[in-house]
Amino acid sequence: MTVPHSVRIAALVLATTAFYGYVGQLVPQKEVQPPQETVLKADMTTADMVKIGGELMVGKGLCLTCHTIGKSGALRFPDLEGVAARATTRIPGLNEIEYFAKSLYEPDSFIVPGFNPGMPVINKPPIGLTDQEILCVIAFLQTLGGTPTVTLQTSHAYYKAPGATPAAPGGAPGNATPTNATPAKGPVTP
Amino acid sequence: MNILVVLAVAAVFALLRFRRANLLVWAGAWWVGLYVIFRFGFSAPIPSSVVSLYMGIVSIAILAYVSSSEERREEVSRPLVRFMTETRYAALLGATVVAIPALAAANVYVQMNVPLEPPLFPRTVHPASPTEITVHDKKIDLDAGENPYLELAISHPEEFRKHVENGRRVYYQNCVFCHGDNMTANGMFVHGLDPIPTNFADQGAISILRDTYLFWRISKGGPGLPEEAAPWDTAMPAWEKFLKEEEIWDAILFLYDFTGQKPRAKEEVHTQ
Amino acid sequence: MNRKLLFVLGPVTGLVMFGAVVLIATFLTNREYKEPYRAPAAIVDATPRAAGLTDEKAAADATNRAKPYVEVEYRAFPVVGSRVAIWAVAQLHLLFAAFVLAVPIFAVLIEAIGYKTGDRRYDRLAHEFTKLLSVSFSLTATFGAALTFMLIILYPKFTNYMMSVFSPTFLPYVGLFFAEAFFLYTYYYGWGKFHPLVHLFLGIGLNVVGTSIMLIANAWLTFMMSPNGISDGGALISTWDAIYNFTWMPINVHRFIANVAFGGSVAAAYAAFKFLHATTDEERAHYDWMGYIGNFVAIIAFLPLPFAGYWLAKEIYAYSQTLGLTMMGGAFSWLFIIQAVLIGNLFLGANYYLWLGMGRVEGARSVQRFIKYLLIAIAVCFMVWATPRSIIATVAEIRAMGGSSHPILGFLGVMSAKNTAVNILILTTFMSFLLYRRTGKTATVSWAKAGHAAQLLIFASAAIIVISLGIYGYFVEASVRIGLSVPQVSSVLFAMVAITTIDVFLFRRPRMTGDVRWGRMPAVSQYVLIFIAVTFTWLMGLMGYVRSGLRQHWHVYGVIRDTSPDAFTPTLGFATQVVSLTVLLFFVLIGFVFWLASLHDLPDYDPVHSPHSPLLAADGHKAERSS
């Protein structure tokens, strides 16, 4: 009894494809959902913004694909632990909100010493966070070694809040930064 | 590497070499030998997923080798053919035919019999602290700061004892239920907790941490842990909601006093 | 049984069957559905229900007529969904297109060799390769048309956008397609009918046109991955910039090389198919040789492919760090472990075929000794390459390892180790080939000894450079480490070129110690060729998926968002299932192509003399029966 070669060939092709299909089942299976569109309400408190900013950092903003929080060693991108404390002094003349805005809207204008440029512009596609979402991210970043002070009414060099009212309501405690100081420079995006 | 295992495998290979073993025996020996080395030859054991990956590659390689030339094919198939055709091996052949499905069944049985294991969440026990936290509207510098009452130990020993006694009160009113009477992490709630609380009596626990780090952990608790330490894996409450700042500092004083340990010094001390 | 009894039983059975039929028929008619009694139509019409129905119908008509035209974004494909449908069709189109583009490349080269040397064998071989083309070409066109229609039907908005960006490229594409058909058919049907140079010119024309078609199609798909030449809002600024985007050139080069490798392997599979069904020694010899040439083409093209892949990956990183990290660090990182398994199998299969091939030559034993060491090198490299960066382990295993990364295996999971492994794999395969080449030959030139020594020296130093650079990579930071792959690759390339050059002169007029007996190959070698072809095809399917899936929830990365139900990225298990099915479908179809091509050699149908139909004979049954 000999099996015809055509049958053997068919069996070999079937077995090979089945084997590779099986290899595909052995690796971790993960389905990646497209990022959810978060709805930003106009009356959010700073605490709400921190929460949404944290979600944006993990999800739509893809920040934590590269950045870490609380890791040390050989890193490709700066660690964000305690970044709010460093941000106040990083560029003379810029407070931490202006510094965060600068590094999100124009990532290549200032590179942390010891790292390579490589961060995308956050308010442009493919990441494309809106100005309000970026404010939330800044609020979250402020909690890393500082106190969040921004609100949706905060303006900075890249964003002019509609009907900007002076400072954060109630005044931020401690080293409250003049969040609504007239934009130092740069164009005011509508 | 586990030298003994490697040496044993090498000894078997040497013996085979000396006996001029058949290629089929060699193929089997290589397969088993490499399996033993992958499985037991490393002091930090290789996970079974990687071992099976490697053994798959080894199997293909050995198959390729034994069939790579006419002589080798001949040498390998000769004993196999003899085994299957000669009558004196009939009993052994029958045993093999039975053994193959039996082995498969045994394998299934063993695989099904492993105890259930919880899924693993990698967790950093002592994640890096923020440089600064806010407790009761007051900023606490965790890098440069230290226990404000520590200096009293020298300047006002009596005052210092008062703070320690206050800390004792705080501890036995709040912390004892989990961290235990002797601070050995055997409080009465411990059996319901995973991970278990920190054992302060352990020499490698609070003595390697700064007192400000303790302040951070006590005041912010499990909810205040950063992502990599997997919040809610620990049941430690955020004590800032129940205790005053002074009470937390006092409790810290008491912890070090009771265990006879000293907080880790500031970084500058080391660099001097 | 008794004959008389049979005669009696016949009518009895007939009666029983008749009775059974009558019974079944009665049963069925009784069960038949009958209309229940209804009142006559005249009475029904008197109720207000009829008027209500007319009103309703009129109202529905009115709304239908007033309905405005709305542009839809998506339509759904039944059962499997739009994504899988378009995926399978695009992949099949690509596989056939790759084959149709690749075969002319080496067919023309082989034909040119035949013309130059005057060896008729080469001409016959090139013709045989070309035979596979015409059916494949029509299949390519069919799948291309299906793909276009499905894009228009299922993804109208996206297709419309692509049309707006690339409008000037579509008509030239159609024109080139006509030219391709012209060249292909004149090249194939004009075989031996023109002056060889005219015919060669046709072949070159076929290649030029085919490659241009590929360049245009590549522009579309690379634009989807790395859009360029458009405004922030997606409006077109420059079509040329849109074509010449970041990944266009790397994809062009990568695809060109991969097509040749793939085409060679499929052609080798055809030869294997014919070899296994051959009836005479002469045929076996011919198809053995054809399979060898096909596999040789595939392997030679395959060796530089990893380097082209690195270039592509580098350009993807350069275009968007996010895209690069999604590829290597995110959801797709495990895909590259599957890829390592495939490529390891390819290298192993290719080497194995060469080793088996040494058996063709008499007195090959002296060379076959080395197989052991080559095999060990390949297996070790394969293992290093397949070692995952983040290991799957149970809780107990992680405790035993003392952390989630293994103290030793942790070193093997990183770029330095994998780069080194792939370079050594390439060197080893090259070595296998070199050994095969010199089987049964002895160099007679005066400087033979020095030549061998020089070859060995170059080989050893290339290996040492690659390995020591790999180890050095652990001690330097990332930016320096990435740069180390360049000297690694160039030392391997240099070694290959230098050793080949020496080899050519070394074996100028060799003393033959053994004859090459083509056709004297074990059947398993032919199955290896088919295995290599399936693996290549599967690899193409997998890498096609990662290139396309990398965009995740974007149609055009960062410009047109995918809002369809299929916007999520499926699991790797699902993706590999789709790839497997597509590959199976491809092999069913290519089997059909092979069968059609082999019909050509059969004698014409003759009702008097041929007891077997041509179909059976083609299937090799004839061979089995006559033997």
mmCIF file of C-alpha atoms in Angstrom, chain B residues 46-158:
data_model
loop_
_atom_site.group_PDB
_atom_site.id
_atom_site.type_symbol
_atom_site.label_atom_id
_atom_site.label_comp_id
_atom_site.label_asym_id
_atom_site.label_seq_id
_atom_site.Cartn_x
_atom_site.Cartn_y
_atom_site.Cartn_z
ATOM 1 C CA ILE B 46 14.488 27.592 32.811
ATOM 2 C CA PRO B 47 10.681 27.939 32.546
ATOM 3 C CA SER B 48 8.990 24.977 30.886
ATOM 4 C CA SER B 49 7.658 27.093 27.995
ATOM 5 C CA VAL B 50 11.223 27.872 26.951
ATOM 6 C CA VAL B 51 12.383 24.295 27.562
ATOM 7 C CA SER B 52 9.716 22.957 25.215
ATOM 8 C CA LEU B 53 10.661 25.575 22.612
ATOM 9 C CA TYR B 54 14.296 24.508 22.819
ATOM 10 C CA MET B 55 13.444 20.812 22.762
ATOM 11 C CA GLY B 56 11.345 21.367 19.640
ATOM 12 C CA ILE B 57 14.374 22.867 17.926
ATOM 13 C CA VAL B 58 16.613 20.073 19.223
ATOM 14 C CA SER B 59 14.187 17.431 17.922
ATOM 15 C CA ILE B 60 14.120 18.955 14.447
ATOM 16 C CA ALA B 61 17.903 19.281 14.422
ATOM 17 C CA ILE B 62 18.449 15.647 15.482
ATOM 18 C CA LEU B 63 15.951 14.414 12.893
ATOM 19 C CA ALA B 64 17.712 16.470 10.249
ATOM 20 C CA TYR B 65 21.076 15.064 11.256
ATOM 21 C CA VAL B 66 20.169 11.373 11.279
ATOM 22 C CA SER B 67 18.581 11.645 7.841
ATOM 23 C CA SER B 68 21.172 13.920 6.275
ATOM 24 C CA SER B 69 23.093 11.235 4.359
ATOM 25 C CA GLU B 70 22.459 7.802 3.010
ATOM 26 C CA GLU B 71 24.809 6.075 5.480
ATOM 27 C CA ARG B 72 23.201 7.811 8.445
ATOM 28 C CA ARG B 73 19.692 6.978 7.307
ATOM 29 C CA GLU B 74 20.833 3.382 6.891
ATOM 30 C CA GLU B 75 22.495 3.263 10.291
ATOM 31 C CA VAL B 76 19.454 4.612 12.070
ATOM 32 C CA SER B 77 16.820 2.600 10.279
ATOM 33 C CA ARG B 78 18.648 -0.758 10.543
ATOM 34 C CA PRO B 79 18.087 -1.323 14.279
ATOM 35 C CA LEU B 80 14.584 0.058 14.023
ATOM 36 C CA VAL B 81 13.663 -2.317 11.220
ATOM 37 C CA ARG B 82 15.218 -5.207 13.103
ATOM 38 C CA PHE B 83 13.311 -4.285 16.202
ATOM 39 C CA MET B 84 10.054 -4.269 14.331
ATOM 40 C CA THR B 85 10.543 -7.398 12.217
ATOM 41 C CA GLU B 86 12.557 -9.948 14.200
ATOM 42 C CA THR B 87 10.505 -12.331 16.297
ATOM 43 C CA ARG B 88 12.750 -12.255 19.350
ATOM 44 C CA TYR B 89 11.777 -8.625 19.921
ATOM 45 C CA ALA B 90 8.047 -9.358 19.601
ATOM 46 C CA ALA B 91 7.335 -9.032 23.311
ATOM 47 C CA LEU B 92 9.322 -5.822 23.559
ATOM 48 C CA LEU B 93 7.545 -4.462 20.485
ATOM 49 C CA GLY B 94 4.188 -5.256 22.035
ATOM 50 C CA ALA B 95 5.228 -3.502 25.224
ATOM 51 C CA THR B 96 6.284 -0.442 23.221
ATOM 52 C CA VAL B 97 2.974 -0.358 21.376
ATOM 53 C CA VAL B 98 1.169 -0.361 24.699
ATOM 54 C CA ALA B 99 3.592 2.046 26.336
ATOM 55 C CA ILE B 100 3.183 4.872 23.827
ATOM 56 C CA PRO B 101 -0.527 5.594 24.474
ATOM 57 C CA ALA B 102 0.029 4.829 28.159
ATOM 58 C CA LEU B 103 2.760 7.466 28.312
ATOM 59 C CA ALA B 104 0.497 9.964 26.568
ATOM 60 C CA ALA B 105 -2.250 9.211 29.067
ATOM 61 C CA ALA B 106 0.159 9.530 31.982
ATOM 62 C CA ASN B 107 1.308 12.860 30.617
ATOM 63 C CA VAL B 108 -2.262 14.117 30.428
ATOM 64 C CA TYR B 109 -2.845 12.908 33.985
ATOM 65 C CA VAL B 110 0.218 14.690 35.298
ATOM 66 C CA GLN B 111 -0.654 17.885 33.422
ATOM 67 C CA MET B 112 -4.180 17.868 34.829
ATOM 68 C CA ASN B 113 -2.980 17.222 38.340
ATOM 69 C CA VAL B 114 -1.039 20.420 38.952
ATOM 70 C CA PRO B 115 -2.482 22.517 41.766
ATOM 71 C CA LEU B 116 -4.323 25.651 40.770
ATOM 72 C CA GLU B 117 -2.151 28.734 40.845
ATOM 73 C CA PRO B 118 -3.278 32.320 40.966
ATOM 74 C CA PRO B 119 -2.244 34.395 37.979
ATOM 75 C CA LEU B 120 0.910 36.326 38.602
ATOM 76 C CA PHE B 121 1.043 40.080 38.948
ATOM 77 C CA PRO B 122 4.632 41.207 39.147
ATOM 78 C CA ARG B 123 4.913 43.646 41.989
ATOM 79 C CA THR B 124 7.631 45.938 43.206
ATOM 80 C CA VAL B 125 7.745 45.759 46.984
ATOM 81 C CA HIS B 126 9.475 49.078 47.563
ATOM 82 C CA PRO B 127 8.715 51.323 44.614
ATOM 83 C CA ALA B 128 10.471 54.653 44.317
ATOM 84 C CA SER B 129 8.717 57.346 46.286
ATOM 85 C CA PRO B 130 7.768 60.730 44.902
ATOM 86 C CA THR B 131 10.076 63.522 45.950
ATOM 87 C CA GLU B 132 7.314 65.384 47.651
ATOM 88 C CA ILE B 133 3.848 64.599 48.978
ATOM 89 C CA THR B 134 1.062 66.653 50.434
ATOM 90 C CA VAL B 135 -0.425 65.542 53.751
ATOM 91 C CA HIS B 136 -3.080 67.670 55.408
ATOM 92 C CA ASP B 137 -2.282 70.536 53.015
ATOM 93 C CA LYS B 138 1.339 70.504 54.020
ATOM 94 C CA LYS B 139 4.108 69.623 51.635
ATOM 95 C CA ILE B 140 6.502 67.018 52.947
ATOM 96 C CA ASP B 141 9.859 66.797 51.197
ATOM 97 C CA LEU B 142 10.644 63.100 51.092
ATOM 98 C CA ASP B 143 14.172 63.509 49.724
ATOM 99 C CA ALA B 144 15.612 66.177 51.976
ATOM 100 C CA GLY B 145 13.260 65.953 54.925
ATOM 101 C CA GLU B 146 13.422 63.779 57.995
ATOM 102 C CA ASN B 147 11.400 63.066 61.106
ATOM 103 C CA PRO B 148 11.001 66.498 62.757
ATOM 104 C CA TYR B 149 11.012 64.942 66.219
ATOM 105 C CA LEU B 150 14.119 62.846 65.749
ATOM 106 C CA GLU B 151 16.446 65.597 66.829
ATOM 107 C CA LEU B 152 14.681 65.747 70.214
ATOM 108 C CA ALA B 153 16.397 62.480 71.103
ATOM 109 C CA ILE B 154 19.545 64.480 71.837
ATOM 110 C CA SER B 155 18.301 67.942 72.639
ATOM 111 C CA HIS B 156 15.253 67.085 74.749
ATOM 112 C CA PRO B 157 15.298 63.383 75.685
ATOM 113 C CA GLU B 158 12.207 63.756 77.883
#
